[in-house]
mmCIF file of C-alpha atoms in Angstrom:
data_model
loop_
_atom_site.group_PDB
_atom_site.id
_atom_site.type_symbol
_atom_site.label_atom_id
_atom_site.label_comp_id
_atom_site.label_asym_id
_atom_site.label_seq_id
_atom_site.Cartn_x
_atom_site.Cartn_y
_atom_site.Cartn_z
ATOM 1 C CA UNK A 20 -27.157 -23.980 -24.627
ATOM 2 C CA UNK A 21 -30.501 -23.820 -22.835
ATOM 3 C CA UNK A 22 -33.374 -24.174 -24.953
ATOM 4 C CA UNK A 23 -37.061 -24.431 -25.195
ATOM 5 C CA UNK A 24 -39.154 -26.037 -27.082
ATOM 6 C CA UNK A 25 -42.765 -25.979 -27.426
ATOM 7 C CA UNK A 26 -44.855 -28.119 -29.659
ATOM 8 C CA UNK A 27 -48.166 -30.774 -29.301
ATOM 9 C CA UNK A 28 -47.726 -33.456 -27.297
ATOM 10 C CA UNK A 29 -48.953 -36.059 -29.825
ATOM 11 C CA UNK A 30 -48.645 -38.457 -32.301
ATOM 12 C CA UNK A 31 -48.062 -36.641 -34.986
ATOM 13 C CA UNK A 32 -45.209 -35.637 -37.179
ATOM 14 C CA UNK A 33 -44.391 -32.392 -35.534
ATOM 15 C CA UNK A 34 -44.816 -33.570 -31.829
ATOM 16 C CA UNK A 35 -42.354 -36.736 -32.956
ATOM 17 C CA UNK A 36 -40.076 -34.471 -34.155
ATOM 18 C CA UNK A 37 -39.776 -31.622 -31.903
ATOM 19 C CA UNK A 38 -39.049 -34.356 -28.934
ATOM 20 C CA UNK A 39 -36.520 -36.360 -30.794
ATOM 21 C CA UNK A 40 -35.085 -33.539 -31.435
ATOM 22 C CA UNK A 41 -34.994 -31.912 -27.717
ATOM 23 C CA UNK A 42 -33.500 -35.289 -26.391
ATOM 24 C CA UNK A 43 -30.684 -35.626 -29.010
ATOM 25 C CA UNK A 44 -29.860 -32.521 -27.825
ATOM 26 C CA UNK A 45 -29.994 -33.276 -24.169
ATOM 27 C CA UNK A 46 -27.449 -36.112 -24.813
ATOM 28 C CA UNK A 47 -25.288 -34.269 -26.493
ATOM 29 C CA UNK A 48 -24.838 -31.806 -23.460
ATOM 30 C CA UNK A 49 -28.205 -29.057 -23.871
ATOM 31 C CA UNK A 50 -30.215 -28.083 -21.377
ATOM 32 C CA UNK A 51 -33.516 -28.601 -22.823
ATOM 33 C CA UNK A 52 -36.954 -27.552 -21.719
ATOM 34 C CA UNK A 53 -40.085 -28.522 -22.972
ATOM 35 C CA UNK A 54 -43.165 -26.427 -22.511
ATOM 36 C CA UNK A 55 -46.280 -28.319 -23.451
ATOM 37 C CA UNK A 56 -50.174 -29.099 -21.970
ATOM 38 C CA UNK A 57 -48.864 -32.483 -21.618
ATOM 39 C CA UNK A 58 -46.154 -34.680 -21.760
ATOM 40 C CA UNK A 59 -44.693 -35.635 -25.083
ATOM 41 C CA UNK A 60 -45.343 -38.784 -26.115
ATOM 42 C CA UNK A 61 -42.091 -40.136 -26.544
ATOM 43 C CA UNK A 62 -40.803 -37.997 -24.174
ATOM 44 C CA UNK A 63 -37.967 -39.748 -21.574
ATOM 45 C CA UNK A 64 -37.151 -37.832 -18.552
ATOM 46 C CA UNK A 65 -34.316 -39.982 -17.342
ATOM 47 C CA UNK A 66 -31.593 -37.669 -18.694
ATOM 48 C CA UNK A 67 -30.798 -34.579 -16.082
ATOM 49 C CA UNK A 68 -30.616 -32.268 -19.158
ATOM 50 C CA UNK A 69 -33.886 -32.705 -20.432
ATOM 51 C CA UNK A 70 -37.117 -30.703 -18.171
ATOM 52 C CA UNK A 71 -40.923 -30.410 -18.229
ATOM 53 C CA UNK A 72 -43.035 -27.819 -17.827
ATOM 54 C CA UNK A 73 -46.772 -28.409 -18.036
ATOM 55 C CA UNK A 74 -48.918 -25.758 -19.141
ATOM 56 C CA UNK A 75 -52.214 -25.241 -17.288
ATOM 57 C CA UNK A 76 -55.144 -23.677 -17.976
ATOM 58 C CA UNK A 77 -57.339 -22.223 -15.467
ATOM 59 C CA UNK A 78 -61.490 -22.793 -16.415
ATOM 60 C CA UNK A 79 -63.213 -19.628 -16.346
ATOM 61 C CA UNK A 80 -66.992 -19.714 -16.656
ATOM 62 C CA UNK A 81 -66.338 -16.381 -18.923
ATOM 63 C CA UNK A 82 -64.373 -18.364 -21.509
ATOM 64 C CA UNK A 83 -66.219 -20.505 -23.811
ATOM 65 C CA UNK A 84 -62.924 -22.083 -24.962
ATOM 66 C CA UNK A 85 -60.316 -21.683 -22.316
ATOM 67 C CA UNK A 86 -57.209 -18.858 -23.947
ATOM 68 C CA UNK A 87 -54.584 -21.715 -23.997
ATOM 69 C CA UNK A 88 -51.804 -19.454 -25.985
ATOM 70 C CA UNK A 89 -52.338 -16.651 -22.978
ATOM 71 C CA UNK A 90 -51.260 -19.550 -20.902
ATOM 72 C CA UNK A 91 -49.014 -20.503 -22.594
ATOM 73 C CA UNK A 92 -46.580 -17.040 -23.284
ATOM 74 C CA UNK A 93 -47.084 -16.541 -19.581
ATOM 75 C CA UNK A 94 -45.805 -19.888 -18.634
ATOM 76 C CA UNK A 95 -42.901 -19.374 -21.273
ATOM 77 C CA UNK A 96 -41.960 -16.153 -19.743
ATOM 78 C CA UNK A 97 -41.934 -17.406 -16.355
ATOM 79 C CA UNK A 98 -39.467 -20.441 -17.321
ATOM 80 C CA UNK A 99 -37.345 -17.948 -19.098
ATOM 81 C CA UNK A 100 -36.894 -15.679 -16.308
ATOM 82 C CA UNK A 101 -36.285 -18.920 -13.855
ATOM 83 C CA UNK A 102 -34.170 -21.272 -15.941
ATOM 84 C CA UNK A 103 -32.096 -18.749 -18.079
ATOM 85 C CA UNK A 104 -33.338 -19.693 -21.196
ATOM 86 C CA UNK A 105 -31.488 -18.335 -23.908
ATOM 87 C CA UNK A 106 -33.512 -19.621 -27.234
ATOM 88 C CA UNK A 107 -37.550 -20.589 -27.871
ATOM 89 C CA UNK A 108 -37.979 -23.100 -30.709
ATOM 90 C CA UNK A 109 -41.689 -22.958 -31.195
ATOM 91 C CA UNK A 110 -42.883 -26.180 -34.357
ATOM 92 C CA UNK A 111 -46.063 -25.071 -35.371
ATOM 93 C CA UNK A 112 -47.183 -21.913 -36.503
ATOM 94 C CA UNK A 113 -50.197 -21.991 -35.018
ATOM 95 C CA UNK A 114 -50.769 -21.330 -31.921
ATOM 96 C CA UNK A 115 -47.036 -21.785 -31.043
ATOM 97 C CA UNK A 116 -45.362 -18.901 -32.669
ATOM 98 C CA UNK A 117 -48.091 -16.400 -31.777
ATOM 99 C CA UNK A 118 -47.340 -17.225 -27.741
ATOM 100 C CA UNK A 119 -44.111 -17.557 -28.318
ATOM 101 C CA UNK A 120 -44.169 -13.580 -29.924
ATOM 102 C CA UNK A 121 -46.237 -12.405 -26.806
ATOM 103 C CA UNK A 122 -43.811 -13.800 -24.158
ATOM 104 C CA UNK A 123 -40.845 -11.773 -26.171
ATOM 105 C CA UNK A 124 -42.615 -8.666 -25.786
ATOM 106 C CA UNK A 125 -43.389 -9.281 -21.933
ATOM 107 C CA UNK A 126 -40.004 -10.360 -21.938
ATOM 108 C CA UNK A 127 -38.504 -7.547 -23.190
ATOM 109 C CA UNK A 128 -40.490 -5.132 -21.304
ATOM 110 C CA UNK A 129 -38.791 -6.486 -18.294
ATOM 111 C CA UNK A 130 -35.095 -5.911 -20.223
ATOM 112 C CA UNK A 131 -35.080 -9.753 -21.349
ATOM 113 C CA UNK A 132 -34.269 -10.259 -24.543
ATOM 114 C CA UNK A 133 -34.938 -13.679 -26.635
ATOM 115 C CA UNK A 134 -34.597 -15.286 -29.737
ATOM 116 C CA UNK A 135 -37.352 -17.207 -31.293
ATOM 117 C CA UNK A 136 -36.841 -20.115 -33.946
ATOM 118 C CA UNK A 137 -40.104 -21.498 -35.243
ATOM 119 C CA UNK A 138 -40.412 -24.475 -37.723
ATOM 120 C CA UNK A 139 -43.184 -24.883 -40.194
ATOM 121 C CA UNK A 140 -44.411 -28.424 -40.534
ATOM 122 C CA UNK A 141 -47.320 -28.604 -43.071
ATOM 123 C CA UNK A 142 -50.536 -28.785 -42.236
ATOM 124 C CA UNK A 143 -49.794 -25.222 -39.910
ATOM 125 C CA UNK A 144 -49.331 -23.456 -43.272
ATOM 126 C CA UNK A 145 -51.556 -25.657 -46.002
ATOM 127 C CA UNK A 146 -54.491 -26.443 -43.601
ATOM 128 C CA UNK A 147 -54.849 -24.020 -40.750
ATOM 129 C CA UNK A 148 -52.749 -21.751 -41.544
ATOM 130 C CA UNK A 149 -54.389 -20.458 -44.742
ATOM 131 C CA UNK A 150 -57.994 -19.965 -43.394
ATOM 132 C CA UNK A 151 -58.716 -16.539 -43.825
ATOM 133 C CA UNK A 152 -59.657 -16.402 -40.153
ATOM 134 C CA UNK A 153 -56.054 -17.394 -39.354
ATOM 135 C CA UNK A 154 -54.239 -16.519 -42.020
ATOM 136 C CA UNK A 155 -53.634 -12.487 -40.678
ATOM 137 C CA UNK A 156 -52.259 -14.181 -37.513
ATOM 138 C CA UNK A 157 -49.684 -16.566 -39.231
ATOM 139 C CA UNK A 158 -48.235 -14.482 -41.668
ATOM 140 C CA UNK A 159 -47.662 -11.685 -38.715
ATOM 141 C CA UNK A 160 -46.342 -15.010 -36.240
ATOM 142 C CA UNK A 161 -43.641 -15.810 -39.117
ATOM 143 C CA UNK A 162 -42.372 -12.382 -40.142
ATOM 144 C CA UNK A 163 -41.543 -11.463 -36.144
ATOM 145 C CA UNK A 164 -40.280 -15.083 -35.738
ATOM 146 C CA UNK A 165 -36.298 -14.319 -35.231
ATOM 147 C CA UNK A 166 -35.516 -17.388 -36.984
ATOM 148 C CA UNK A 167 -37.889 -19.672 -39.383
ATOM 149 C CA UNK A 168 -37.592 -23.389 -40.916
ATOM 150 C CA UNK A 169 -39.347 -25.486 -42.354
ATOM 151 C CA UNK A 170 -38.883 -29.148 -43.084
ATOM 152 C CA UNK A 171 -38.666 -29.437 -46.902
ATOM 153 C CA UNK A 172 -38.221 -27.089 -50.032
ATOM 154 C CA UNK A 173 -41.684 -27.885 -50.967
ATOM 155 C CA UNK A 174 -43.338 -26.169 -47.791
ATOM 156 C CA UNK A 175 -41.082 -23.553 -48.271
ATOM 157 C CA UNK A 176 -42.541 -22.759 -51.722
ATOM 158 C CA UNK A 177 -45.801 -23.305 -50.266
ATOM 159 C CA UNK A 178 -45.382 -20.654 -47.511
ATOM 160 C CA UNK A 179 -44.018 -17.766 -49.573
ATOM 161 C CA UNK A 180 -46.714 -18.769 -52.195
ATOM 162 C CA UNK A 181 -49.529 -18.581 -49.779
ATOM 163 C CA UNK A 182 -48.319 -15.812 -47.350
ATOM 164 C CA UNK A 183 -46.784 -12.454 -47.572
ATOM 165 C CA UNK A 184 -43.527 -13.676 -46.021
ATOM 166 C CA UNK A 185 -40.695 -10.841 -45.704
ATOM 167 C CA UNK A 186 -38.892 -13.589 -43.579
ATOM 168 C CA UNK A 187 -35.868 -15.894 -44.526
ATOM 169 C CA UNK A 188 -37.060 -19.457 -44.375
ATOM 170 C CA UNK A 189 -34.198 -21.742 -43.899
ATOM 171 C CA UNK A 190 -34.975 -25.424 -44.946
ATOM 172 C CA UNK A 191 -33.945 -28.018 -42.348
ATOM 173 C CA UNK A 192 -35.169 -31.528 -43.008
ATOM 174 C CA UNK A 193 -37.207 -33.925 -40.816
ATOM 175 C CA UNK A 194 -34.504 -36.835 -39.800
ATOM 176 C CA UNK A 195 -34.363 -40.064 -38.663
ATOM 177 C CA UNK A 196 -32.439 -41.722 -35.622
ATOM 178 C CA UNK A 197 -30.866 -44.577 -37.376
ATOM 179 C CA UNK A 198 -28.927 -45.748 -34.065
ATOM 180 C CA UNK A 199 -32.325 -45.973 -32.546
ATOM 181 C CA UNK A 200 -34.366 -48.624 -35.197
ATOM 182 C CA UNK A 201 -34.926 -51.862 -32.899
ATOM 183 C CA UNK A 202 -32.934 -54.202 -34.917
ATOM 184 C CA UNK A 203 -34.713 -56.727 -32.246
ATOM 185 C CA UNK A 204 -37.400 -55.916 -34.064
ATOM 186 C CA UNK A 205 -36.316 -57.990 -36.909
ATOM 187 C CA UNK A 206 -37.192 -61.142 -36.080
ATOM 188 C CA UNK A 207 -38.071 -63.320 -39.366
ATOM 189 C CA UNK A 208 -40.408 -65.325 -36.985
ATOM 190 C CA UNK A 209 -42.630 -62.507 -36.691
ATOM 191 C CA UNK A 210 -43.115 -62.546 -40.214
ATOM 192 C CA UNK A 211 -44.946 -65.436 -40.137
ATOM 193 C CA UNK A 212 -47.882 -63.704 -37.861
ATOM 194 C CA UNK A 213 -48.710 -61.337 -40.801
ATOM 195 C CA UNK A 214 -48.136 -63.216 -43.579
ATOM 196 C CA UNK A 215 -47.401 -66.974 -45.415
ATOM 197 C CA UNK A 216 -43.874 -67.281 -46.001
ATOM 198 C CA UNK A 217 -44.321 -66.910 -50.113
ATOM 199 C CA UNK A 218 -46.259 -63.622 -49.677
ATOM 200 C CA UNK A 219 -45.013 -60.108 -50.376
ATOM 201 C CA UNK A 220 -45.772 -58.047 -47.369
ATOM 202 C CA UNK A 221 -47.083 -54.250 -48.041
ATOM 203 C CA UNK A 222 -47.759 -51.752 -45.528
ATOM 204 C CA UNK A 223 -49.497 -48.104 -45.273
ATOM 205 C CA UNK A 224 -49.290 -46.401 -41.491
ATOM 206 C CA UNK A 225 -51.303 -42.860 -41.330
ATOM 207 C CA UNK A 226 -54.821 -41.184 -39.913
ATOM 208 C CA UNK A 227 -56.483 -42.420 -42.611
ATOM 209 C CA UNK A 228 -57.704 -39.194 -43.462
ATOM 210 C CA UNK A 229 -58.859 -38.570 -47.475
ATOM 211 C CA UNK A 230 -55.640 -36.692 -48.034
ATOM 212 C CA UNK A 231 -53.806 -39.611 -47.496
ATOM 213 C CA UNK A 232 -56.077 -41.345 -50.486
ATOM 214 C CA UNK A 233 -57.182 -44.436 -48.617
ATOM 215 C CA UNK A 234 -59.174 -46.152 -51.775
ATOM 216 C CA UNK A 235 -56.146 -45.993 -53.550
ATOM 217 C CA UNK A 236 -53.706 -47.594 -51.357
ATOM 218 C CA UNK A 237 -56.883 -50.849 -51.670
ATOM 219 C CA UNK A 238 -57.093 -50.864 -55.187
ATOM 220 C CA UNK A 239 -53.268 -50.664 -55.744
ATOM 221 C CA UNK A 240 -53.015 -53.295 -53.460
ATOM 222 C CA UNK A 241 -56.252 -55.128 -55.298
ATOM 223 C CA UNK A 242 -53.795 -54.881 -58.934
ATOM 224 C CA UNK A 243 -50.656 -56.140 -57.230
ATOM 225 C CA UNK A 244 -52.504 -59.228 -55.372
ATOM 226 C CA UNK A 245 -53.620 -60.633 -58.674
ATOM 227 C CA UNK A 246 -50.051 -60.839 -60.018
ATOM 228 C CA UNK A 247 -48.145 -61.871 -56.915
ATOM 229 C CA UNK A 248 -48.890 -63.863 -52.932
ATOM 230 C CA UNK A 249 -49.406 -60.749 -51.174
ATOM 231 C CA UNK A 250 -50.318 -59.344 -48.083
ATOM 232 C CA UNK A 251 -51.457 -55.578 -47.055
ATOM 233 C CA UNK A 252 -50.762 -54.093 -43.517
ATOM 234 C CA UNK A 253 -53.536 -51.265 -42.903
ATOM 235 C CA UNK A 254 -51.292 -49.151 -39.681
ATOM 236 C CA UNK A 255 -53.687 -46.123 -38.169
ATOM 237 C CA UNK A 256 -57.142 -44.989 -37.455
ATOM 238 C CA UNK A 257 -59.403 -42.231 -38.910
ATOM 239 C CA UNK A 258 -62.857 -41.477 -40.376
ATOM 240 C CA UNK A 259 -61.295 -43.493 -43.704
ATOM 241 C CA UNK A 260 -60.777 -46.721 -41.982
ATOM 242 C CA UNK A 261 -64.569 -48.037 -42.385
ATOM 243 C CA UNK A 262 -64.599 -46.981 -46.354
ATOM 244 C CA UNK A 263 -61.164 -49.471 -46.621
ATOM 245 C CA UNK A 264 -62.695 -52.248 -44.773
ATOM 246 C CA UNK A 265 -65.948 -51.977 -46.777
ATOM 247 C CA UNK A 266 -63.974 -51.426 -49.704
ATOM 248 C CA UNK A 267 -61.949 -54.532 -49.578
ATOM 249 C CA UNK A 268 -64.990 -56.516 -48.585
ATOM 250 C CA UNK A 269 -66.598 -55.322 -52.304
ATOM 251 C CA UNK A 270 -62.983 -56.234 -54.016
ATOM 252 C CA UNK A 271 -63.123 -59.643 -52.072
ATOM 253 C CA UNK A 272 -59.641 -59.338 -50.480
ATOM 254 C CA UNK A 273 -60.511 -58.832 -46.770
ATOM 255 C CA UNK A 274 -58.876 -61.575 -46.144
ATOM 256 C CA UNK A 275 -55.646 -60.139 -47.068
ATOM 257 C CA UNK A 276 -55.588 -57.336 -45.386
ATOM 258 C CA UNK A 277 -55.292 -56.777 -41.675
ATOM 259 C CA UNK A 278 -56.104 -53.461 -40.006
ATOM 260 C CA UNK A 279 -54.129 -52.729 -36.847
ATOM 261 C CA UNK A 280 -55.411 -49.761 -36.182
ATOM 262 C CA UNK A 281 -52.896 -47.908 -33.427
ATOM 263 C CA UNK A 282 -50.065 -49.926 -32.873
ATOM 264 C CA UNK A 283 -47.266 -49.592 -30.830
ATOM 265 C CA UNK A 284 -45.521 -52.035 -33.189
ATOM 266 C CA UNK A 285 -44.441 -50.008 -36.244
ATOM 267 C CA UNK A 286 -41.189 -51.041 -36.456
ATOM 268 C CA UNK A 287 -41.847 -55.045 -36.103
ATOM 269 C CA UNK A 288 -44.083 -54.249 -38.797
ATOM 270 C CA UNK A 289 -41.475 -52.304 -40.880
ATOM 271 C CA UNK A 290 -39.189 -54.694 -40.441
ATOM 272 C CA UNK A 291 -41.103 -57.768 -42.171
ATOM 273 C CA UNK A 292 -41.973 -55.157 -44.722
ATOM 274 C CA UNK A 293 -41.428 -55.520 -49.023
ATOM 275 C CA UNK A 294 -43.125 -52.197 -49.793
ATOM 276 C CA UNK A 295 -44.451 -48.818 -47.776
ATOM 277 C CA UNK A 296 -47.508 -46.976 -50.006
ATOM 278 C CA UNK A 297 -47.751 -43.645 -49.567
ATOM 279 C CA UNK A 298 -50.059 -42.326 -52.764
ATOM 280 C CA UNK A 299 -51.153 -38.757 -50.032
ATOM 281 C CA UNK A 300 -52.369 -36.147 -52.368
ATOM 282 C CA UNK A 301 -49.760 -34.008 -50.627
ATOM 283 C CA UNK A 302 -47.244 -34.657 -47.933
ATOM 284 C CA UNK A 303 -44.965 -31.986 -46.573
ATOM 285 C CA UNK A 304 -42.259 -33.977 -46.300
ATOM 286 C CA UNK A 305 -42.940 -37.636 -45.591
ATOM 287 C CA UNK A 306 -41.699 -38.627 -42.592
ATOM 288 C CA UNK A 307 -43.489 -42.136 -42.231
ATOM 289 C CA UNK A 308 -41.772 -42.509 -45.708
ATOM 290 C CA UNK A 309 -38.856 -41.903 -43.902
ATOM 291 C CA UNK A 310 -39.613 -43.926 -41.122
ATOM 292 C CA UNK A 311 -39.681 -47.046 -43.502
ATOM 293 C CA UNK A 312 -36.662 -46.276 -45.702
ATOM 294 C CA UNK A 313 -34.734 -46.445 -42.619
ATOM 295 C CA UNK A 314 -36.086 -49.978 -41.783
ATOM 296 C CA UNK A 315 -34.891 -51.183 -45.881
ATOM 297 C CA UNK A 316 -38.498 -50.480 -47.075
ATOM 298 C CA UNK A 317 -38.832 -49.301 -50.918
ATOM 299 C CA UNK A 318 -41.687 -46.500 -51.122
ATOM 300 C CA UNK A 319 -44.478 -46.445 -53.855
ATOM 301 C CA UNK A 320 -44.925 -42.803 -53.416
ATOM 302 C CA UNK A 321 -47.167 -39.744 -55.405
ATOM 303 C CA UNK A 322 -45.135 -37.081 -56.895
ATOM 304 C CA UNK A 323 -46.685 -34.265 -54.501
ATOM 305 C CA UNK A 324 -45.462 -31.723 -51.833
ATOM 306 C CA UNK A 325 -42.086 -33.162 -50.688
ATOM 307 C CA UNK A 326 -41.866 -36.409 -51.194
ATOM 308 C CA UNK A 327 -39.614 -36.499 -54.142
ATOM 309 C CA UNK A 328 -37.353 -34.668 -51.612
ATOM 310 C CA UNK A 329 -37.607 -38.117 -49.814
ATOM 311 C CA UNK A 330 -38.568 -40.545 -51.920
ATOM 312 C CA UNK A 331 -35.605 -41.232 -55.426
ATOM 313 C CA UNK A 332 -37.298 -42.219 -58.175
ATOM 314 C CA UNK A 333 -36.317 -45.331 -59.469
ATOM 315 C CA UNK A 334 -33.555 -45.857 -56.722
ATOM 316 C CA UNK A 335 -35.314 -46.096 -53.215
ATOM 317 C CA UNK A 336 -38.911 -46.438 -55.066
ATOM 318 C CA UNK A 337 -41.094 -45.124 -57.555
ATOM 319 C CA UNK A 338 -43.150 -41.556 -57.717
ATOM 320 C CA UNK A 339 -45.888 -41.257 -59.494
ATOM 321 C CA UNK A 340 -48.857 -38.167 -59.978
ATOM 322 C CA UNK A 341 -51.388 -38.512 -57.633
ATOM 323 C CA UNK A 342 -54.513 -40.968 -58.467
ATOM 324 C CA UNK A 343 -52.284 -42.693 -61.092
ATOM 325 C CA UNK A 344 -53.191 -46.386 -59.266
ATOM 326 C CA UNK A 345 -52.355 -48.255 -62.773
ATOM 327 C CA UNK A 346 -49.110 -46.458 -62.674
ATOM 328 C CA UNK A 347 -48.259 -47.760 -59.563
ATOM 329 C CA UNK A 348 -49.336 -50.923 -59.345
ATOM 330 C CA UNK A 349 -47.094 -51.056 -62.115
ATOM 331 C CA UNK A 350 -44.404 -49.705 -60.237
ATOM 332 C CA UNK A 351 -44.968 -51.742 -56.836
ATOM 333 C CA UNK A 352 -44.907 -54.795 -59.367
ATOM 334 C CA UNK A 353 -42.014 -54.338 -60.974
ATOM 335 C CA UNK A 354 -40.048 -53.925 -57.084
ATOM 336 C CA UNK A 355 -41.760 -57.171 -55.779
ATOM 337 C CA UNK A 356 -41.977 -59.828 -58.780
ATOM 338 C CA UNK A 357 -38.018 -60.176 -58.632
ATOM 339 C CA UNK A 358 -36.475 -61.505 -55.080
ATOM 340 C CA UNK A 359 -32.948 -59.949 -56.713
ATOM 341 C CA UNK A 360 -34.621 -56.525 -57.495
ATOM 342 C CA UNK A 361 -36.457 -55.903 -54.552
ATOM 343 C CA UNK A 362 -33.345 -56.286 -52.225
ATOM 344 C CA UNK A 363 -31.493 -53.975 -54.431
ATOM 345 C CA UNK A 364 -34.602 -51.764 -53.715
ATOM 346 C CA UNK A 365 -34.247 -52.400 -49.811
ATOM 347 C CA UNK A 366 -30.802 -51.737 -49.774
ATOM 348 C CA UNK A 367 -31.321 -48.480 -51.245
ATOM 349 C CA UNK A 368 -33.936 -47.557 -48.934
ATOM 350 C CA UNK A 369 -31.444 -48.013 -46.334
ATOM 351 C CA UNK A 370 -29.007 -45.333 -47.967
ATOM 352 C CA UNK A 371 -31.599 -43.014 -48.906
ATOM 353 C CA UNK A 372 -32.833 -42.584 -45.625
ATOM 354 C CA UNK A 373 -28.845 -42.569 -44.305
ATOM 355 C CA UNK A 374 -28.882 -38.835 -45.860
ATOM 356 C CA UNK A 375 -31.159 -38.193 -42.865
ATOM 357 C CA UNK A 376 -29.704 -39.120 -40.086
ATOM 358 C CA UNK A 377 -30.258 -37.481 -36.923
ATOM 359 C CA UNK A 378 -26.497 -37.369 -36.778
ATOM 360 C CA UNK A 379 -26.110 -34.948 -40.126
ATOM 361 C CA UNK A 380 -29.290 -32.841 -39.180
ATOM 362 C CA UNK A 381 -28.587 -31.597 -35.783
ATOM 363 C CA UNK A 382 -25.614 -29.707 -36.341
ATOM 364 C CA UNK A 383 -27.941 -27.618 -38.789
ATOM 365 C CA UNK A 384 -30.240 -26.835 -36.162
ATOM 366 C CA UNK A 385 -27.234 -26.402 -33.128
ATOM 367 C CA UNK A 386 -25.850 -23.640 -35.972
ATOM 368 C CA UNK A 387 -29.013 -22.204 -35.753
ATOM 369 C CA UNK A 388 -29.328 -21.870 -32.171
ATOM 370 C CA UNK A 389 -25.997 -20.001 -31.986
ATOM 371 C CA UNK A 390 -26.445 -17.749 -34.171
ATOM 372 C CA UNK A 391 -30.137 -16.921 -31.982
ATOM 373 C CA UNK A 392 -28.167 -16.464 -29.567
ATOM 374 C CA UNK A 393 -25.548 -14.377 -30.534
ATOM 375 C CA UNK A 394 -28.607 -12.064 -31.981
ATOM 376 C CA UNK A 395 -28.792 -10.635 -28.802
ATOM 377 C CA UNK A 396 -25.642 -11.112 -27.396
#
């Protein structure tokens, strides 16, 4: 099949997906195009199956803010019409799927007709998406999508809740390349750099942005520290970071914490992990939950948006309603105090996130394609 796929370029959850995706594809025999303002940042060209296609937008002195989504369709309908593209698989709702509608209908003008899948990743629909200035524009975007998913139940609910969908939504989960983890990465030496070897290691990794509840993660840490040797990884950078540092300076446990800010070693730091917090006041799926699962990481996890979808309670970690620190602190304690329990706990991780292997979620979406196709066959 020839595809494209259009999504940000970026760090984020959607971007990460939408590439992994497009290059298990490619190795498995698609022709795969991606259609971005820049390359994707884990995006490998060495594979013959797998294309860029950079989108550029011309300054105009008229414009105040140059029309990237008019770029955009136009750039989409001019790889169509050059590469034979049979299906667009926009991830975002915003501004994706709204280009994504205008290059059908130039498309179809010209006697080219197209399918269009577009997946719904979270904040597209909870964030952006429901501002009343582009809420009109969404809704419309999803009902003449062809095909929509979205990545967990949850947002699923969410959509038809907040929209007046008369779509289908199909739910296809985020996933997780198992084959790729760097077992390298697993060195017990490296342990050493973070922590002392009778310390409990616990990591967050976000934006540190207040949805992600930044305070808490500190003062479950602060609870845990004064039962157990422990050690908190701070992974990311956002307008929350300064509040955590001051924060733990006030609690007196600076010193046991490090802040990495960006790092392009996640997994190292996965891999020496006992614990992953994750107390967001919503999460549409999870996927740096995932992420550490996959590496044998428990999860201390809230209760909200999809992350029971992701997290088991009580078998790969604990849930708990949002703000409840006591809870768990409790939770996190009863994981690390016991060397038995907590590598039952890791092990579990391990299988949890085994129900999300890339390997059991592609098919999903390569059923999907075919039947886009075969719309307008």
């Amino acid at each position: 099949m020839k595809i494209a796929i259009v999504c940000y370029p970026t760090f984020g959850g959607s971007g990460v997906v939408a590439t992994e995706l497009g290059l298990e594809l490619a190795r498995r025999g698609h022709e795969i195009h991606f259609i971005t303002y820049r390359q994707p940042v884990r995006l490998a060209l060495l594979n013959p199956n797998v294309h860029y296609h950079e989108v550029n937008v011309p300054e105009y002195p008229l414009f105040h803010y140059q029309p990237y989504e008019l770029a955009l369709s136009s750039k989409l309908v001019d790889m169509v019409k050059l590469y034979k593209i049979e299906v667009l698989h926009v991830h975002y709702a915003i501004p994706h799927a709204y280009a994504g509608y205008m290059a059908k209908q130039m498309l179809q003008d010209e006697g080219i007709n197209i399918s269009m899948v577009t997946t719904l990743h979270g904040t597209d629909i909870t964030l952006v998406g429901n501002h009343p200035f582009y809420k009109p524009a969404v809704t419309f975007s999803i009902n003449k999508s062809d095909f929509v998913t979205s990545v967990s139940q949850n947002l699923k609910e969410s959509t038809l809740a907040l929209f007046k969908i008369t779509n289908t939504i199909e739910v296809i989960p985020n996933f997780i390349e198992l084959d790729k983890i760097n077992l390298e990465s697993n060195d017990p030496r490296q342990r050493s750099v973070m922590a002392n070897e009778n310390e409990r290691i616990i990591t967050h990794i976000s934006n540190f942005r207040k949805v992600k509840r930044i305070p808490d993660i500190i003062k479950i840490f602060y609870a845990i520290q004064k039962e157990i040797p422990a050690k908190l990884m701070m992974v990311g950078d956002g307008p929350e970071k300064t509040k955590a540092e001051n924060l733990c300076r006030e609690l007196g446990i600076f010193d046991k914490v490090i802040f990495f800010g960006n790092s392009n070693e996640v997994d190292t730091i996965l891999h020496q992990t006992d614990l992953f917090l994750l107390p967001s006041n919503t999460e549409s799926f999870g996927l740096v939950a995932l992420e550490a699962m996959a590496c044998g990481v428990p999860v201390i996890s809230s209760n909200s948006g999809g992350l029971p979808e992701v997290n088991s309670n009580g078998f790969s970690g604990y849930l708990s309603d949002v703000g409840d620190i006591e809870g768990m602190a409790k939770n996190a304690l009863k994981i690390l105090k016991d060397d038995l329990v907590l590598s039952q706990f890791k092990k579990n991780a391990l299988i949890n996130a085994q129900k999300f292997d890339i390997k059991k979620i592609l098919p999903l979406y390569e059923d999907l394609y075919r039947r886009a196709i075969a719309k307008f066959s």
